[in-house]
Coordinates of C-alpha atoms in Angstrom, one line a residue:
X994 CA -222.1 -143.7 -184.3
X995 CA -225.6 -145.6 -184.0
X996 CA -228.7 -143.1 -184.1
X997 CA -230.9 -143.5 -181.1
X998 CA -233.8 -143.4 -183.0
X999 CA -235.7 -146.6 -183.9
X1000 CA -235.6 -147.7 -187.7
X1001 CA -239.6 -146.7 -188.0
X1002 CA -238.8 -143.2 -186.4
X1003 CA -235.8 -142.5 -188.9
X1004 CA -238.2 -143.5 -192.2
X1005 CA -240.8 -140.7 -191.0
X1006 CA -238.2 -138.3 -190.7
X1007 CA -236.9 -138.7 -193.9
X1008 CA -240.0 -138.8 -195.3
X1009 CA -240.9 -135.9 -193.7
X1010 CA -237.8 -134.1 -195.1
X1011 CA -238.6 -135.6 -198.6
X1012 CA -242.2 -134.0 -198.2
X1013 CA -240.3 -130.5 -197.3
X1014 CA -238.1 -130.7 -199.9
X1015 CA -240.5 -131.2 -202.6
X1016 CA -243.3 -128.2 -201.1
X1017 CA -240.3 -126.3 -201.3
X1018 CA -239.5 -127.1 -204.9
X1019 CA -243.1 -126.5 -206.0
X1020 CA -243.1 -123.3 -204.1
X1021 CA -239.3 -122.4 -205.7
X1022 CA -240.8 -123.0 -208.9
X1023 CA -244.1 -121.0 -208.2
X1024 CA -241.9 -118.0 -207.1
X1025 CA -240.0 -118.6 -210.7
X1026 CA -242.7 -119.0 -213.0
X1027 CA -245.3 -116.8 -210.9
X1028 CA -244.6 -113.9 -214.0
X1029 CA -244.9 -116.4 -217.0
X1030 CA -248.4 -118.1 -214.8
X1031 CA -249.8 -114.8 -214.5
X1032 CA -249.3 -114.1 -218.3
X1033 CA -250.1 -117.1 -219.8
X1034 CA -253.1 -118.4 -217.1
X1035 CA -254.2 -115.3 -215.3
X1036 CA -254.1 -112.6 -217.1
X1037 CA -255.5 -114.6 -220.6
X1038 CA -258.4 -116.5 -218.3
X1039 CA -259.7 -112.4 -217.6
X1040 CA -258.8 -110.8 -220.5
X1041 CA -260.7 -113.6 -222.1
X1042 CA -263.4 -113.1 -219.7
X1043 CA -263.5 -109.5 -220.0
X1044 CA -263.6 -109.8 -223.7
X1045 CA -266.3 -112.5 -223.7
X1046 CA -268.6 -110.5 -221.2
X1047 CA -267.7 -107.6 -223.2
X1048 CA -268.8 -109.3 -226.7
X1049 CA -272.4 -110.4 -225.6
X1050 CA -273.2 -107.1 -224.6
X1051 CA -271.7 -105.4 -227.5
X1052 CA -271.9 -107.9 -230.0
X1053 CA -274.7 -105.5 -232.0
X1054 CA -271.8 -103.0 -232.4
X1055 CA -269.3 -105.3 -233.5
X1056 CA -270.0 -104.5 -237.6
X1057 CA -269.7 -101.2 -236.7
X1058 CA -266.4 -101.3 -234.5
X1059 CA -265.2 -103.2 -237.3
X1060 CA -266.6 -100.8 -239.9
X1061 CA -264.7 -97.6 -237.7
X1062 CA -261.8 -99.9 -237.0
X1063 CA -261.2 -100.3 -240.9
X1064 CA -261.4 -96.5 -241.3
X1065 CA -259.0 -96.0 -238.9
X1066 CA -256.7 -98.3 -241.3
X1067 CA -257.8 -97.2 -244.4
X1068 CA -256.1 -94.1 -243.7
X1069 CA -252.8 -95.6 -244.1
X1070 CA -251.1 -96.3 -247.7
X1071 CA -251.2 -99.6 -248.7
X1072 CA -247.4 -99.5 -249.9
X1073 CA -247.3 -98.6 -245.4
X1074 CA -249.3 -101.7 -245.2
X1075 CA -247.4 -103.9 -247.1
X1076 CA -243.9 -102.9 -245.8
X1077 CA -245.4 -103.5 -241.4
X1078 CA -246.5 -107.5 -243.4
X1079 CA -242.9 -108.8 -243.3
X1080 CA -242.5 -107.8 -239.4
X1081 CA -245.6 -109.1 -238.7
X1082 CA -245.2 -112.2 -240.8
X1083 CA -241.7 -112.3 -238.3
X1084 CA -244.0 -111.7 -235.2
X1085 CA -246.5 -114.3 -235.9
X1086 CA -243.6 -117.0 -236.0
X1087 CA -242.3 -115.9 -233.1
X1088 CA -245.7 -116.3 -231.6
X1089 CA -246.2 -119.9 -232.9
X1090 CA -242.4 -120.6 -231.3
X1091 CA -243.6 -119.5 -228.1
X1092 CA -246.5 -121.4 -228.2
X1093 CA -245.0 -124.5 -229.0
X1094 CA -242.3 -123.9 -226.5
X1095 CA -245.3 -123.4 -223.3
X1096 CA -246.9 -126.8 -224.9
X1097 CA -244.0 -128.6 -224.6
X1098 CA -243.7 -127.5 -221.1
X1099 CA -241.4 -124.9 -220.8
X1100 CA -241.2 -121.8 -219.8
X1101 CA -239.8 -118.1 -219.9
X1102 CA -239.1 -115.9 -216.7
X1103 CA -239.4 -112.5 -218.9
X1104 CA -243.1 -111.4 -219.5
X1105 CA -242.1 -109.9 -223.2
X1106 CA -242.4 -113.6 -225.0
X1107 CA -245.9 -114.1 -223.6
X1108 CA -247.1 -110.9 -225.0
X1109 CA -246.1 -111.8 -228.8
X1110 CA -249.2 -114.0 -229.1
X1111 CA -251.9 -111.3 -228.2
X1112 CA -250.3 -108.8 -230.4
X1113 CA -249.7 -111.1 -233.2
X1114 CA -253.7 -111.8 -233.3
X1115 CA -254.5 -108.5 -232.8
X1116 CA -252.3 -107.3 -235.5
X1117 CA -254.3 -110.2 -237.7
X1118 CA -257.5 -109.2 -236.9
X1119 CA -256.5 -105.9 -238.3
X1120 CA -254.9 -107.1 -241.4
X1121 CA -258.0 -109.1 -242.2
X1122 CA -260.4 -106.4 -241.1
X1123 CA -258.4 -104.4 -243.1
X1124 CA -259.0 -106.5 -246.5
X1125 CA -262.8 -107.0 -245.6
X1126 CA -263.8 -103.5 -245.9
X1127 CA -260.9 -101.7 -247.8
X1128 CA -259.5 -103.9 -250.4
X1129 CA -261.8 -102.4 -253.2
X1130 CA -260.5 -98.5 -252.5
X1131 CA -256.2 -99.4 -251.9
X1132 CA -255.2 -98.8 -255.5
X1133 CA -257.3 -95.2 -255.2
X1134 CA -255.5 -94.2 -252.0
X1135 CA -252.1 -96.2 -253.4
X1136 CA -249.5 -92.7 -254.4
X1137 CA -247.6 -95.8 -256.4
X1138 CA -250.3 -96.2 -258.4
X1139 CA -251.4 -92.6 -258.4
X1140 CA -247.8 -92.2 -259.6
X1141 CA -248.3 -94.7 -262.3
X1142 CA -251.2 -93.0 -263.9
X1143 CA -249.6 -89.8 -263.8
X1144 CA -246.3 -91.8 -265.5
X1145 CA -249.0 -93.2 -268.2
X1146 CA -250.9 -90.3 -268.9
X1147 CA -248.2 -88.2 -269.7
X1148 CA -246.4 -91.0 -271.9
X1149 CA -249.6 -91.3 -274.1
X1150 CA -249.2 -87.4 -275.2
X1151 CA -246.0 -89.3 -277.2
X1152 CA -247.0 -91.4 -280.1
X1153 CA -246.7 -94.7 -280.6
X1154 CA -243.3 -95.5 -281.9
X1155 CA -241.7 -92.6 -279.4
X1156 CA -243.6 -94.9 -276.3
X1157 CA -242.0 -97.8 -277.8
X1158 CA -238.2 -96.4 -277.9
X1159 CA -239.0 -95.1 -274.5
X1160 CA -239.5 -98.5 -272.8
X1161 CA -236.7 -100.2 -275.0
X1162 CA -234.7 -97.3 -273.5
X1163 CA -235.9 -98.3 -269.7
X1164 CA -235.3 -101.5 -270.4
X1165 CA -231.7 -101.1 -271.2
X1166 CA -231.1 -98.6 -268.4
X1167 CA -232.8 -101.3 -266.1
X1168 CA -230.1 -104.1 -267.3
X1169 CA -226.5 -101.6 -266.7
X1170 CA -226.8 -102.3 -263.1
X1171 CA -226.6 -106.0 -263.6
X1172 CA -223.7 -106.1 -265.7
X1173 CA -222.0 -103.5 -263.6
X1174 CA -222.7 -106.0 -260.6
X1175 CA -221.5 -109.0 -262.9
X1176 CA -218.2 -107.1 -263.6
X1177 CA -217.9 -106.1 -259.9
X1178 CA -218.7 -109.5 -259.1
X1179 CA -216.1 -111.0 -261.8
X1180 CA -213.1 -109.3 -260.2
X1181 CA -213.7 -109.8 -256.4
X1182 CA -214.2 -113.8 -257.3
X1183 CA -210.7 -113.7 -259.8
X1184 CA -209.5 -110.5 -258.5
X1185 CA -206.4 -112.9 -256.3
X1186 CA -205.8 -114.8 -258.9
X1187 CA -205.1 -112.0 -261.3
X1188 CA -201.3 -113.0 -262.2
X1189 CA -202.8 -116.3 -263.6
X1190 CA -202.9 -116.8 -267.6
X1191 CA -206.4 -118.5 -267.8
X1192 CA -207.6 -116.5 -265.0
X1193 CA -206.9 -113.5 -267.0
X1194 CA -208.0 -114.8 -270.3
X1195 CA -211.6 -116.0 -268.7
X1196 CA -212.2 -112.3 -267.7
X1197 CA -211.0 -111.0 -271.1
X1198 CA -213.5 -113.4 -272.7
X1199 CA -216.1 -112.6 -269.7
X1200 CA -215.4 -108.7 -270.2
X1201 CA -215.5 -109.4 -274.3
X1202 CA -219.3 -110.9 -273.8
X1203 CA -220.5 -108.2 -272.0
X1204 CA -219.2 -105.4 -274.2
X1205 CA -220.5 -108.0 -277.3
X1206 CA -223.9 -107.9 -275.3
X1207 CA -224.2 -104.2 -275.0
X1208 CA -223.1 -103.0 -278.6
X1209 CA -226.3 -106.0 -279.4
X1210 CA -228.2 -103.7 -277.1
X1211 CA -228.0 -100.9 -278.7
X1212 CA -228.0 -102.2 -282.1
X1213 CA -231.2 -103.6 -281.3
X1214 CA -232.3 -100.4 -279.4
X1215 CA -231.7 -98.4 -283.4
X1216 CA -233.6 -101.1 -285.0
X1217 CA -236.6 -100.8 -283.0
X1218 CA -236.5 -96.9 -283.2
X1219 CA -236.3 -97.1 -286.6
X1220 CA -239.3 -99.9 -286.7
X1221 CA -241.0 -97.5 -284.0
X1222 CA -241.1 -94.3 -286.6
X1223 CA -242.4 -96.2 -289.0
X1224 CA -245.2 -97.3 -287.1
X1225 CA -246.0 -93.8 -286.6
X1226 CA -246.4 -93.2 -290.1
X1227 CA -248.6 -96.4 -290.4
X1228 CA -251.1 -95.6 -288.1
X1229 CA -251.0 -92.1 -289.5
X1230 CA -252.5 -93.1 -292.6
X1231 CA -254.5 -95.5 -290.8
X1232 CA -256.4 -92.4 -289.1
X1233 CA -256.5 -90.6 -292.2
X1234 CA -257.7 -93.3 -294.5
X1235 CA -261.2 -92.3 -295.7
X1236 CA -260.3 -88.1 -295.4
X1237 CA -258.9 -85.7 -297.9
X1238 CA -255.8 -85.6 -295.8
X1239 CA -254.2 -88.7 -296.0
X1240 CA -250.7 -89.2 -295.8
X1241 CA -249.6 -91.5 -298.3
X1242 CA -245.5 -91.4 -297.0
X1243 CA -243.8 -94.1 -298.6
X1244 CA -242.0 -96.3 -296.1
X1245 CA -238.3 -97.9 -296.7
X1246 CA -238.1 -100.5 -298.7
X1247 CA -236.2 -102.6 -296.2
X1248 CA -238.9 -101.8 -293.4
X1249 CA -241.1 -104.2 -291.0
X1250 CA -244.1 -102.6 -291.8
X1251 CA -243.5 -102.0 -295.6
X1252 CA -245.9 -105.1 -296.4
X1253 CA -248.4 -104.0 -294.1
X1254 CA -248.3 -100.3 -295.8
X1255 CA -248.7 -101.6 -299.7
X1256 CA -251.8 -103.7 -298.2
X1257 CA -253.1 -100.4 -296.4
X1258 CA -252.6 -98.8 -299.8
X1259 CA -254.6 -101.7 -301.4
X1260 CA -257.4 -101.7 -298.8
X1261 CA -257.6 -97.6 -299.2
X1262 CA -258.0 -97.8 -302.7
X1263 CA -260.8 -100.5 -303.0
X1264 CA -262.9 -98.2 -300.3
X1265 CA -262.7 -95.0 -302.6
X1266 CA -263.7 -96.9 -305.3
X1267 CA -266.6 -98.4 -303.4
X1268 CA -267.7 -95.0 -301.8
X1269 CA -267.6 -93.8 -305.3
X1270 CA -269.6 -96.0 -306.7
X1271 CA -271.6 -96.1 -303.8
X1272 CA -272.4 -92.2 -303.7
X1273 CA -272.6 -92.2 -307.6
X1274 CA -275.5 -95.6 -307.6
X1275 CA -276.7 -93.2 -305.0
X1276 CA -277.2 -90.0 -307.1
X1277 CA -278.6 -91.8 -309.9
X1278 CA -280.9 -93.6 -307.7
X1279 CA -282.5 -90.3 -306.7
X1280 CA -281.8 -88.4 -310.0
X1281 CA -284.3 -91.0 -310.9
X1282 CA -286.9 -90.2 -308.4
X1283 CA -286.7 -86.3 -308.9
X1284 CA -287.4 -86.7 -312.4
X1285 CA -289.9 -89.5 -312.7
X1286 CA -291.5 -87.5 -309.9
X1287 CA -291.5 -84.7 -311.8
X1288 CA -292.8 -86.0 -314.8
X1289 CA -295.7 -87.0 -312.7
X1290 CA -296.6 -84.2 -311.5
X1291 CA -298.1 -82.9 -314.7
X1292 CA -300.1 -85.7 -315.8
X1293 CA -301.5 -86.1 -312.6
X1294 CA -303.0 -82.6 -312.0
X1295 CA -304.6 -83.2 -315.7
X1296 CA -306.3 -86.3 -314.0
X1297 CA -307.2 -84.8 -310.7
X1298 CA -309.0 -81.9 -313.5
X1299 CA -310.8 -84.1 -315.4
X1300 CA -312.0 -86.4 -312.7
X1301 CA -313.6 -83.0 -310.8
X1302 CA -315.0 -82.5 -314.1
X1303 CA -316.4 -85.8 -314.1
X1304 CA -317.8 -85.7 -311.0
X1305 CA -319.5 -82.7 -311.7
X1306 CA -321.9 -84.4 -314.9
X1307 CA -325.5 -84.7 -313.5
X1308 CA -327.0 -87.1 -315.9
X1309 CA -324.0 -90.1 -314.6
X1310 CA -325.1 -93.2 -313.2
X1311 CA -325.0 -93.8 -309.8
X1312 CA -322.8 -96.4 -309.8
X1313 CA -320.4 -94.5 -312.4
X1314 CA -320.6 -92.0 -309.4
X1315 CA -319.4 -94.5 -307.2
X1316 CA -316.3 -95.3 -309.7
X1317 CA -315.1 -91.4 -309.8
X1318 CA -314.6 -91.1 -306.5
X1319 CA -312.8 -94.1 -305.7
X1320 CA -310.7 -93.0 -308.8
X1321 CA -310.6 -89.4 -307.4
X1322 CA -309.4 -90.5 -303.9
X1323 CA -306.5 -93.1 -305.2
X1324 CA -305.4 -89.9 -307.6
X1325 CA -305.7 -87.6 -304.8
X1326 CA -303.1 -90.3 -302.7
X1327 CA -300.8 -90.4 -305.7
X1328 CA -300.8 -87.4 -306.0
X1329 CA -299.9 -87.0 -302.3
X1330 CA -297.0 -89.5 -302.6
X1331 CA -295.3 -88.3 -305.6
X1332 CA -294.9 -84.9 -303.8
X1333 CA -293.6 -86.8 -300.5
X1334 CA -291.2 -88.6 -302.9
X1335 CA -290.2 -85.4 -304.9
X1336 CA -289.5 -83.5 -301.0
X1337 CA -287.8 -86.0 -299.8
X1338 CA -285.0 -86.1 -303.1
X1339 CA -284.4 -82.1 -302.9
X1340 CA -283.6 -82.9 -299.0
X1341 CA -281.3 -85.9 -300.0
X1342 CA -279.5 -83.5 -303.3
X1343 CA -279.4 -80.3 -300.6
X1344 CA -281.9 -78.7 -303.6
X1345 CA -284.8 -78.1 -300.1
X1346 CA -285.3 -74.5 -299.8
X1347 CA -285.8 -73.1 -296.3
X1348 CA -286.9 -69.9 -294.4
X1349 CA -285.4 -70.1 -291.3
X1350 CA -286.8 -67.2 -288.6
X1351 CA -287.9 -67.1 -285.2
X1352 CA -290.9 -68.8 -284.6
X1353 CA -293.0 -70.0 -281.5
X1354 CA -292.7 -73.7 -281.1
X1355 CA -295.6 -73.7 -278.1
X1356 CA -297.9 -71.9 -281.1
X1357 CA -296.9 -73.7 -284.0
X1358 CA -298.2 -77.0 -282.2
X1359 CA -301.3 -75.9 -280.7
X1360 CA -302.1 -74.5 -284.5
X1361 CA -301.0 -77.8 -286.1
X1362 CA -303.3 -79.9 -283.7
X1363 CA -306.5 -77.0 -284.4
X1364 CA -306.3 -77.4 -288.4
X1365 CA -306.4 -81.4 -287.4
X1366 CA -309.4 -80.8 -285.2
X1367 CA -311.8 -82.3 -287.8
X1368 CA -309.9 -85.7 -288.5
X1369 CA -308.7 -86.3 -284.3
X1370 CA -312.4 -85.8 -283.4
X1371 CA -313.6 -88.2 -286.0
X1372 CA -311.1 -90.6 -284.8
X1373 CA -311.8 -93.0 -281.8
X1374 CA -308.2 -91.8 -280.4
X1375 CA -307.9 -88.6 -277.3
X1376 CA -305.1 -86.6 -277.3
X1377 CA -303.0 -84.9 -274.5
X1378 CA -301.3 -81.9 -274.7
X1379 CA -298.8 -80.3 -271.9
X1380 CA -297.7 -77.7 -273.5
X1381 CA -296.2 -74.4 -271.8
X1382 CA -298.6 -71.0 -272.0
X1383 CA -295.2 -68.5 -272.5
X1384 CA -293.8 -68.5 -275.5
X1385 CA -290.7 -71.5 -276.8
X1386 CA -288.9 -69.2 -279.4
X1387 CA -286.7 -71.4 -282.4
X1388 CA -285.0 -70.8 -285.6
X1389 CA -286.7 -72.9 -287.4
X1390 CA -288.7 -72.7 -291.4
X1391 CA -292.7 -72.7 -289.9
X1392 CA -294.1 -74.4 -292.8
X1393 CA -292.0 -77.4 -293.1
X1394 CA -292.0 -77.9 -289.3
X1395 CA -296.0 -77.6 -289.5
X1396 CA -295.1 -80.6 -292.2
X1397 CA -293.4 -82.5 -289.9
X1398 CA -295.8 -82.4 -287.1
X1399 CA -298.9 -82.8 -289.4
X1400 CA -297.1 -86.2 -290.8
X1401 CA -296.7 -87.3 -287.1
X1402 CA -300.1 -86.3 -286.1
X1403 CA -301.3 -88.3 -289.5
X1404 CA -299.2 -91.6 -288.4
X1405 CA -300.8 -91.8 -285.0
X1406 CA -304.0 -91.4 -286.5
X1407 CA -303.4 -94.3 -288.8
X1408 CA -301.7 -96.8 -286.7
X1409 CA -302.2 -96.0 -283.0
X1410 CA -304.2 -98.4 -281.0
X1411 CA -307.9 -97.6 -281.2
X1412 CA -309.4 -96.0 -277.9
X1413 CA -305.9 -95.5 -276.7
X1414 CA -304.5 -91.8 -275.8
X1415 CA -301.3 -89.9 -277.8
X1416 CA -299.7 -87.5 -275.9
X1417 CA -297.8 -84.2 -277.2
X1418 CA -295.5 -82.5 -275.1
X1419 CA -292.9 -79.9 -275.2
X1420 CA -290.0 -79.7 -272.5
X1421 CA -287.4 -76.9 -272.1
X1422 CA -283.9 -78.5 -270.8
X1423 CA -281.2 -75.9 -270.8
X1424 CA -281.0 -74.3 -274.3
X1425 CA -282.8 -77.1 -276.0
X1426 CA -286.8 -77.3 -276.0
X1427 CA -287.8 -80.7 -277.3
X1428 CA -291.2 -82.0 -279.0
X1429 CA -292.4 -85.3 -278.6
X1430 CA -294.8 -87.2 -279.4
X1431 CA -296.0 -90.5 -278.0
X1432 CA -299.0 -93.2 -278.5
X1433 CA -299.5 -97.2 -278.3
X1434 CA -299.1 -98.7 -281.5
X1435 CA -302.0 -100.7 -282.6
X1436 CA -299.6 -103.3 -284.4
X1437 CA -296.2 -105.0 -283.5
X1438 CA -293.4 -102.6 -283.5
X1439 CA -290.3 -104.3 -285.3
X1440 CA -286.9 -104.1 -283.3
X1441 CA -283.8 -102.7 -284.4
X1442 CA -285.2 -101.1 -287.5
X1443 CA -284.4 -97.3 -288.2
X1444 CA -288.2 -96.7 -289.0
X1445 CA -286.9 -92.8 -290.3
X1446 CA -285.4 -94.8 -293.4
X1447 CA -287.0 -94.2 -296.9
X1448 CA -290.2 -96.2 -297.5
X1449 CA -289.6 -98.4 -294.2
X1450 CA -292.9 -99.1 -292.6
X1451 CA -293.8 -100.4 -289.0
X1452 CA -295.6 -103.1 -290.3
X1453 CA -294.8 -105.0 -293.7
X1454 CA -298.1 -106.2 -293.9
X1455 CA -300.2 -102.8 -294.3
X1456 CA -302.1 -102.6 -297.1
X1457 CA -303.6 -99.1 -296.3
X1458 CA -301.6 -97.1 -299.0
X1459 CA -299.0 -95.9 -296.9
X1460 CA -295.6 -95.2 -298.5
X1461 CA -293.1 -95.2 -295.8
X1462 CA -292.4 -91.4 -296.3
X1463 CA -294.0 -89.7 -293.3
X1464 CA -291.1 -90.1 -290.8
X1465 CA -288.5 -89.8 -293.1
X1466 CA -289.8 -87.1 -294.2
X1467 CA -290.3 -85.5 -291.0
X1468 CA -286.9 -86.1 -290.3
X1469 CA -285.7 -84.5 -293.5
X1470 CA -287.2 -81.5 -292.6
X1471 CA -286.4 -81.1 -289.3
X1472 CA -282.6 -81.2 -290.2
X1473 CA -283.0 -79.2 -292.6
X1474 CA -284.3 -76.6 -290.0
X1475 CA -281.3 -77.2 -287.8
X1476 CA -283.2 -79.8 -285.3
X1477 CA -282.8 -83.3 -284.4
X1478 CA -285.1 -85.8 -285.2
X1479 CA -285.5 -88.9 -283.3
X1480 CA -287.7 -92.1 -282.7
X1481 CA -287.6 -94.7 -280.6
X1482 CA -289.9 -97.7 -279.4
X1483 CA -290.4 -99.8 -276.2
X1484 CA -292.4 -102.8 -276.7
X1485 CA -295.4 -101.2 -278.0
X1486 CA -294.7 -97.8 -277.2
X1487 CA -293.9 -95.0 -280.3
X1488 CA -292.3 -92.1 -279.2
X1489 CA -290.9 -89.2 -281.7
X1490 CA -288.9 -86.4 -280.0
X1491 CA -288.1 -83.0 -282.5
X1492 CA -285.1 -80.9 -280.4
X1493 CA -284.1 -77.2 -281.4
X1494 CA -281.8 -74.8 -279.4
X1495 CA -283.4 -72.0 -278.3
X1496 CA -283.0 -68.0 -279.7
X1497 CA -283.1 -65.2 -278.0
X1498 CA -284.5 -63.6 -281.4
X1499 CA -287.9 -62.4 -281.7
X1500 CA -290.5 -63.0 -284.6
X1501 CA -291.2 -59.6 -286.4
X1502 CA -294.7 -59.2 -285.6
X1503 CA -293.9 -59.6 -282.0
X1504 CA -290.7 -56.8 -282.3
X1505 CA -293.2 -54.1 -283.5

């Protein structure tokens, strides 16, 4: 039937109803996506708010959030650590998928989807805060590697060879489950066609390998367990090469290391034969010295005589006067040095008698710097003494530790910096109570010299008279005395340090 209604009448009712229809499709879909809006627009927009109001209040605090944060995480094993990566790596692609999917304009009506992207950056953000702070401390708090060094440090009580057959062992014990899995693997794949002639001669031949493979194995395994026990013995002698107690176990003839032994055996034999010669060029050397020292002596006292004798004739010249002394003092300094050289050979031949007793170290150096009195004050040099007032008892021979502190009291006079101080001071650390000694040189140090050597000198170019004794001297005799003598230099700075343990003995006079 014809409507009633005019043509302009129908085309705002059904635009009306088109109008309805599609508010009520936006509303429908409102009412189906209002969970997934409220996830991904509402609840992000105030969270992100939140977050962002939170941060510029807070954002002083942040290293040290982080810094607690990373505690809290760095309680937690890294082998822990590592095992939670692969489901996160799975929860992070999951986040990117849902991502995607809401960019591409769809949708999901279950509020679980929308909450994989928060927890998959938070669960970054701890990972990388995580590395930031405790990436230098996971192998101490890793039990694998805790376990590890446990593993090592009981395998290196084993020698060599025995670590070696050990890991060949592993090794081989590593590589059974393979072939177990290739056999399993062999008869599930031909295990149906069993009845078949070349079916069953390809697993014979398979099977053959295998067994082939393993007897190599083990073959192998001997070989290297033989190798290994000979490298034992080879690094034996190699740690007793240069002692009274080396091994000199011949090695098979058919050995790896049996080249590698007769060239030990080589190498061995030229260094006795160089320390022999060495130590034998060495006790001539200072045969030499004892005796021409000692036939110096004599002739020297008779010149010391006669030149006092000299000296003493009234009717002499002036001038002639003049002569005898300088004679005198230049026989006087011979004289000196040929009894430094003659000291110093008994200390190197072990001839150096000593009386070692309790002394007073504190007193010995306060009397050492009094008999010196004379030449410090004449000097252009102030010295500095911290000494302790009780008593620093040592077993030590007085007289030649009065020697070595006179010859270091004599070097500082000679070549410390004029107008400069030198400082003496004795220390108790423990059971030790240690000298030293210390002034400003007045020339160039040298570097890397041992200036305790025999006629080494601090400078090359002194012509003063000095022999190059006085230090090693003074290190003679304090090891002779059972001390330790030292020297060492910084830039211009000489320092000597004398060390002795301390005794609980008493000198005699202070027992009565």
């Amino acid at each position: 039937p014809q409507s009633s209604q005019s043509p302009a009448a129908e085309v705002a009712v059904v635009s009306r109803n088109q109008y309805s229809s599609g508010l009520y499709n936006v509303t429908r879909s409102l009412e189906r996506y209002r969970v997934a809006l409220v996830a991904v627009v509402v609840l992000p927009l105030s969270a992100g708010a939140v977050l962002f109001l939170w941060y510029i209040l807070w954002r002083k605090h942040k290293a040290a959030a982080d810094r607690a944060i990373a505690r809290l995480t760095g309680c937690l094993w890294p082998e822990i650590k590592i095992v939670l990566f692969f489901p996160y790596c799975a929860l992070a692609f999951f986040a990117l998928y849902v991502t995607a999917w809401l960019i591409l304009g769809r949708g999901f009506s279950d509020l679980v989807p929308y909450l994989l992207v928060p927890a998959a950056l938070w669960l970054g953000y701890l990972y990388v805060n995580d590395l930031r702070y405790n990436f230098g401390t996971m192998k101490a708090k890793s039990p694998l590697v805790a376990l590890s060094r446990a593993v090592r440090a009981r395998e290196l009580r084993y020698p060599v060879g025995q670590r070696l057959c050990r890991r060949g062992a592993l090794q081989f014990l590593l590589c059974v489950p393979f072939f177990l899995f290739c056999a399993l693997a062999a008869l599930l794949l031909f295990g149906f066609w069993i009845n078949s002639l070349p079916i069953l001669l390809l697993m014979l031949v398979v099977v053959g390998a295998g067994v082939a493979l393993i007897v190599l194995q083990l073959r192998l395994m001997a070989q290297n367990r033989q190798a290994a026990a000979d490298l034992d013995l080879l690094l034996d002698r190699v740690l007793a090469v240069g002692t009274d107690q080396a091994s000199h176990t011949p090695l098979p003839a058919d050995s790896d290391l049996r080249a590698a032994a007769d060239s030990l055996d080589q190498m061995e034999t030229r260094l006795r034969q160089a320390v022999e010669e060495q130590v034998k060029s060495e006790k001539l050397k200072l045969e030499l010295i004892t005796n021409v020292s000692h036939d110096l002596k004599t002739p020297l006292t008779s010149m010391v005589s006669y030149l006092e004798l000299l000296r003493q004739e009234e009717e002499l010249p002036d001038h002639v006067k003049d002569y005898l002394q300088v004679l005198d003092q230049k026989t006087r300094r011979l004289q000196a040095m040929v009894l430094d050289v003659f000291d110093v050979s008994k200390a190197a031949t072990g001839n150096l008698k000593t009386d070692v007793k309790p002394i007073d170290f504190t007193k010995l150096l306060r009397q050492t710097l009094a008999d010196q009195d004379e030449a410090i004050s004449a000097s252009r040099l102030t010295f500095r003494m911290d000494l302790p007032r009780e008593p620093v008892y040592i077993l030590a021979d007085g007289d030649r530790l009065y020697r070595v502190f006179q010859n270091l009291v004599q070097n500082a006079l000679k070549y410390a910096l004029e107008g400069s101080r030198v400082y003496l001071s004795l220390t108790v650390s423990g059971n030790t109570a240690t000298a030293a000694l210390s002034n400003t040189s007045r020339e160039e140090l040298p570097q890397e010299v041992d200036l305790t050597e025999r006629f080494v000198r601090g400078d090359q170019s002194r012509t003063d008279g000095g022999s190059g004794l006085g230090l090693s001297i003074a290190r003679t005799f304090t090891e002779a005395c059972g001390g330790a003598f030292t020297v060492s230099t910084q830039a211009d700075l000489f320092t000597a340090q004398v060390s002795f343990p301390l005794t609980a003995r008493r000198p005699e006079e202070d027992t009565e």
